[in-house]
Amino acid sequence: MNGLWAERSLEPERMDLETLDAGTAASILGTLETINAWLGGVHATLSHVRRFSKRWKPGERIRFIDWGTGGADLPRALVRWGRKNGFKIEVVGVDGSGPIIEYARQACREYPEIRLVETDFDAFADPAEPFDYAISSLCLHHLNDADNISLLERSDRLARRGLIMNDLKRSARAWLWIWLLTRLGGAHPIVKNDGPLSVRRAFLPEELQELANQARLPYLSVKTHFGYRLTLAGEKLAVPRVSGTYVPGKQYTRSFTGMGRA
């Protein structure tokens, strides 16, 4: 890949620089939720949840932490899925923006299973009870590589079963689609700026995998989904059985240990 798409852009998004008022936050998050639904972002995460749930017990309580929860559209989708399929899904959504958290609280009024916390990632207090899974959607591209590695490491410590991180795939076609979608329906100027920029800040599959390698999490792997989405996901019960120290980037055979905990 050459030129504009060869490397991640380091240009900051307006959403990360500006202090949002309640009205602006509502306008931005409403548009992003619609685009996320159209382009399959929620479906990408749920595809892993469906697969992982084959090892859950009927009626089991499953706890998620969602980093950069935004309007909490992903937690709401998880809870709806759990209600439909007989699992007690609980989600803690974390976001550092007060207006964004307030928007999410209004959106989650009929979802007592969701608790929202206004704090930065590194300030989030470790809970007394571990989570089962750590998840995120469109969060990683807001961070630099070092912070992403730290977030993956912390997620691994907090989540006893696994991780599902969902983000954009960097490409010219993805940029064009996002540019067009953010020009429809009178989107807020911040959305028009940040939508296409998000694609330029996003990842190639091998870049996302290398973040997992650097975080020393060999159970995570990258999958490409509809709508120019990538997931970095896996469960700890599927960690390759290897001797010695894990080597970032090394290819391992698919022999698995029984590290998962029910």
PDB file of C-alpha atoms in Angstrom, residues 14-145:
ATOM      1  CA  ARG A  14     -11.985  17.256  16.276  1.00  0.00           C
ATOM      2  CA  MET A  15     -14.060  15.124  18.623  1.00  0.00           C
ATOM      3  CA  ASP A  16     -10.933  14.453  20.682  1.00  0.00           C
ATOM      4  CA  LEU A  17      -9.863  18.100  20.754  1.00  0.00           C
ATOM      5  CA  GLU A  18     -13.072  20.034  21.334  1.00  0.00           C
ATOM      6  CA  THR A  19     -15.297  20.258  24.399  1.00  0.00           C
ATOM      7  CA  LEU A  20     -18.709  19.043  23.277  1.00  0.00           C
ATOM      8  CA  ASP A  21     -21.970  20.470  24.562  1.00  0.00           C
ATOM      9  CA  ALA A  22     -24.991  18.221  25.022  1.00  0.00           C
ATOM     10  CA  GLY A  23     -26.605  19.157  21.710  1.00  0.00           C
ATOM     11  CA  THR A  24     -23.441  18.581  19.704  1.00  0.00           C
ATOM     12  CA  ALA A  25     -22.803  15.251  21.424  1.00  0.00           C
ATOM     13  CA  ALA A  26     -26.356  14.104  20.653  1.00  0.00           C
ATOM     14  CA  SER A  27     -26.068  15.102  16.987  1.00  0.00           C
ATOM     15  CA  ILE A  28     -22.713  13.371  16.534  1.00  0.00           C
ATOM     16  CA  LEU A  29     -23.590  10.180  18.396  1.00  0.00           C
ATOM     17  CA  GLY A  30     -26.937   9.801  16.668  1.00  0.00           C
ATOM     18  CA  THR A  31     -25.257   9.929  13.262  1.00  0.00           C
ATOM     19  CA  LEU A  32     -22.466   7.570  14.309  1.00  0.00           C
ATOM     20  CA  GLU A  33     -24.967   5.047  15.646  1.00  0.00           C
ATOM     21  CA  THR A  34     -26.801   5.051  12.318  1.00  0.00           C
ATOM     22  CA  ILE A  35     -23.583   4.606  10.322  1.00  0.00           C
ATOM     23  CA  ASN A  36     -22.431   1.886  12.714  1.00  0.00           C
ATOM     24  CA  ALA A  37     -25.671  -0.008  12.122  1.00  0.00           C
ATOM     25  CA  TRP A  38     -25.538   0.427   8.333  1.00  0.00           C
ATOM     26  CA  LEU A  39     -21.944  -0.739   8.030  1.00  0.00           C
ATOM     27  CA  GLY A  40     -22.207  -3.738  10.322  1.00  0.00           C
ATOM     28  CA  GLY A  41     -20.138  -2.594  13.283  1.00  0.00           C
ATOM     29  CA  VAL A  42     -22.456  -4.122  15.876  1.00  0.00           C
ATOM     30  CA  HIS A  43     -22.804  -7.298  13.807  1.00  0.00           C
ATOM     31  CA  ALA A  44     -19.023  -7.739  13.718  1.00  0.00           C
ATOM     32  CA  THR A  45     -18.861  -7.854  17.519  1.00  0.00           C
ATOM     33  CA  LEU A  46     -21.977 -10.004  17.886  1.00  0.00           C
ATOM     34  CA  SER A  47     -20.526 -12.579  15.479  1.00  0.00           C
ATOM     35  CA  HIS A  48     -17.846 -13.321  18.078  1.00  0.00           C
ATOM     36  CA  VAL A  49     -20.315 -13.194  20.980  1.00  0.00           C
ATOM     37  CA  ARG A  50     -22.483 -15.817  19.270  1.00  0.00           C
ATOM     38  CA  ARG A  51     -19.458 -18.058  18.799  1.00  0.00           C
ATOM     39  CA  PHE A  52     -18.185 -17.621  22.348  1.00  0.00           C
ATOM     40  CA  SER A  53     -21.669 -18.160  23.812  1.00  0.00           C
ATOM     41  CA  LYS A  54     -21.618 -21.799  22.708  1.00  0.00           C
ATOM     42  CA  ARG A  55     -19.465 -22.394  25.797  1.00  0.00           C
ATOM     43  CA  TRP A  56     -21.757 -20.479  28.189  1.00  0.00           C
ATOM     44  CA  LYS A  57     -24.304 -22.154  30.421  1.00  0.00           C
ATOM     45  CA  PRO A  58     -28.015 -21.386  29.852  1.00  0.00           C
ATOM     46  CA  GLY A  59     -28.989 -18.360  31.915  1.00  0.00           C
ATOM     47  CA  GLU A  60     -25.371 -17.590  32.790  1.00  0.00           C
ATOM     48  CA  ARG A  61     -24.433 -14.071  33.899  1.00  0.00           C
ATOM     49  CA  ILE A  62     -21.812 -12.610  31.535  1.00  0.00           C
ATOM     50  CA  ARG A  63     -20.095  -9.294  32.287  1.00  0.00           C
ATOM     51  CA  PHE A  64     -18.546  -6.978  29.685  1.00  0.00           C
ATOM     52  CA  ILE A  65     -16.520  -3.789  29.935  1.00  0.00           C
ATOM     53  CA  ASP A  66     -16.876  -1.514  26.902  1.00  0.00           C
ATOM     54  CA  TRP A  67     -14.043   0.995  26.420  1.00  0.00           C
ATOM     55  CA  GLY A  68     -14.975   4.276  24.741  1.00  0.00           C
ATOM     56  CA  THR A  69     -18.638   3.352  24.873  1.00  0.00           C
ATOM     57  CA  GLY A  70     -19.858   6.557  23.167  1.00  0.00           C
ATOM     58  CA  GLY A  71     -23.637   6.433  22.906  1.00  0.00           C
ATOM     59  CA  ALA A  72     -23.629   2.850  24.259  1.00  0.00           C
ATOM     60  CA  ASP A  73     -25.187   1.415  21.099  1.00  0.00           C
ATOM     61  CA  LEU A  74     -22.999  -1.693  21.411  1.00  0.00           C
ATOM     62  CA  PRO A  75     -23.919  -2.370  25.079  1.00  0.00           C
ATOM     63  CA  ARG A  76     -27.598  -1.978  24.224  1.00  0.00           C
ATOM     64  CA  ALA A  77     -27.248  -4.436  21.346  1.00  0.00           C
ATOM     65  CA  LEU A  78     -25.488  -6.924  23.632  1.00  0.00           C
ATOM     66  CA  VAL A  79     -28.202  -6.702  26.283  1.00  0.00           C
ATOM     67  CA  ARG A  80     -30.959  -7.146  23.686  1.00  0.00           C
ATOM     68  CA  TRP A  81     -29.141 -10.176  22.308  1.00  0.00           C
ATOM     69  CA  GLY A  82     -28.741 -11.620  25.806  1.00  0.00           C
ATOM     70  CA  ARG A  83     -32.412 -11.129  26.652  1.00  0.00           C
ATOM     71  CA  LYS A  84     -33.411 -12.887  23.431  1.00  0.00           C
ATOM     72  CA  ASN A  85     -31.000 -15.792  23.882  1.00  0.00           C
ATOM     73  CA  GLY A  86     -31.374 -16.460  27.595  1.00  0.00           C
ATOM     74  CA  PHE A  87     -28.189 -14.931  29.016  1.00  0.00           C
ATOM     75  CA  LYS A  88     -27.865 -12.313  31.744  1.00  0.00           C
ATOM     76  CA  ILE A  89     -25.658  -9.780  29.981  1.00  0.00           C
ATOM     77  CA  GLU A  90     -24.285  -6.912  32.077  1.00  0.00           C
ATOM     78  CA  VAL A  91     -22.122  -4.139  30.625  1.00  0.00           C
ATOM     79  CA  VAL A  92     -20.038  -1.370  32.161  1.00  0.00           C
ATOM     80  CA  GLY A  93     -19.532   1.370  29.566  1.00  0.00           C
ATOM     81  CA  VAL A  94     -16.539   3.664  30.064  1.00  0.00           C
ATOM     82  CA  ASP A  95     -16.055   7.051  28.396  1.00  0.00           C
ATOM     83  CA  GLY A  96     -14.115  10.150  29.380  1.00  0.00           C
ATOM     84  CA  SER A  97     -16.619  12.719  28.070  1.00  0.00           C
ATOM     85  CA  GLY A  98     -19.361  13.988  30.363  1.00  0.00           C
ATOM     86  CA  PRO A  99     -21.800  15.031  27.592  1.00  0.00           C
ATOM     87  CA  ILE A 100     -21.276  11.692  25.835  1.00  0.00           C
ATOM     88  CA  ILE A 101     -21.950   9.731  29.019  1.00  0.00           C
ATOM     89  CA  GLU A 102     -25.079  11.807  29.657  1.00  0.00           C
ATOM     90  CA  TYR A 103     -26.338  11.032  26.133  1.00  0.00           C
ATOM     91  CA  ALA A 104     -25.641   7.346  26.759  1.00  0.00           C
ATOM     92  CA  ARG A 105     -27.522   7.432  30.074  1.00  0.00           C
ATOM     93  CA  GLN A 106     -30.599   8.796  28.328  1.00  0.00           C
ATOM     94  CA  ALA A 107     -30.305   6.124  25.636  1.00  0.00           C
ATOM     95  CA  CYS A 108     -29.963   3.375  28.275  1.00  0.00           C
ATOM     96  CA  ARG A 109     -32.946   4.276  30.458  1.00  0.00           C
ATOM     97  CA  GLU A 110     -34.632   0.960  29.640  1.00  0.00           C
ATOM     98  CA  TYR A 111     -31.433  -1.039  30.141  1.00  0.00           C
ATOM     99  CA  PRO A 112     -30.755  -1.529  33.868  1.00  0.00           C
ATOM    100  CA  GLU A 113     -28.118  -4.090  32.893  1.00  0.00           C
ATOM    101  CA  ILE A 114     -25.868  -1.247  31.684  1.00  0.00           C
ATOM    102  CA  ARG A 115     -23.809   0.909  34.049  1.00  0.00           C
ATOM    103  CA  LEU A 116     -21.982   3.950  32.663  1.00  0.00           C
ATOM    104  CA  VAL A 117     -18.783   5.382  34.103  1.00  0.00           C
ATOM    105  CA  GLU A 118     -17.275   8.748  33.190  1.00  0.00           C
ATOM    106  CA  THR A 119     -13.516   8.288  33.405  1.00  0.00           C
ATOM    107  CA  ASP A 120     -10.403   7.852  31.294  1.00  0.00           C
ATOM    108  CA  PHE A 121      -9.118   4.371  30.528  1.00  0.00           C
ATOM    109  CA  ASP A 122      -6.093   4.597  32.788  1.00  0.00           C
ATOM    110  CA  ALA A 123      -8.145   6.029  35.679  1.00  0.00           C
ATOM    111  CA  PHE A 124     -10.789   3.301  35.680  1.00  0.00           C
ATOM    112  CA  ALA A 125     -10.680   1.553  39.052  1.00  0.00           C
ATOM    113  CA  ASP A 126     -10.242  -2.208  38.988  1.00  0.00           C
ATOM    114  CA  PRO A 127     -13.561  -3.798  39.998  1.00  0.00           C
ATOM    115  CA  ALA A 128     -13.910  -6.235  42.876  1.00  0.00           C
ATOM    116  CA  GLU A 129     -15.426  -8.741  40.446  1.00  0.00           C
ATOM    117  CA  PRO A 130     -13.635  -9.514  37.170  1.00  0.00           C
ATOM    118  CA  PHE A 131     -15.273  -9.031  33.808  1.00  0.00           C
ATOM    119  CA  ASP A 132     -15.751 -11.906  31.415  1.00  0.00           C
ATOM    120  CA  TYR A 133     -14.933  -9.911  28.272  1.00  0.00           C
ATOM    121  CA  ALA A 134     -13.429  -6.548  27.385  1.00  0.00           C
ATOM    122  CA  ILE A 135     -14.779  -4.970  24.212  1.00  0.00           C
ATOM    123  CA  SER A 136     -14.547  -1.759  22.225  1.00  0.00           C
ATOM    124  CA  SER A 137     -15.987  -0.362  19.008  1.00  0.00           C
ATOM    125  CA  LEU A 138     -14.305   2.427  17.038  1.00  0.00           C
ATOM    126  CA  CYS A 139     -12.105   3.179  20.029  1.00  0.00           C
ATOM    127  CA  LEU A 140      -8.625   1.975  19.073  1.00  0.00           C
ATOM    128  CA  HIS A 141      -8.180   4.329  16.125  1.00  0.00           C
ATOM    129  CA  HIS A 142      -8.462   7.296  18.513  1.00  0.00           C
ATOM    130  CA  LEU A 143      -5.308   6.122  20.336  1.00  0.00           C
ATOM    131  CA  ASN A 144      -1.645   5.909  19.391  1.00  0.00           C
ATOM    132  CA  ASP A 145       0.025   2.515  19.220  1.00  0.00           C
TER     133      ASP A 145
END
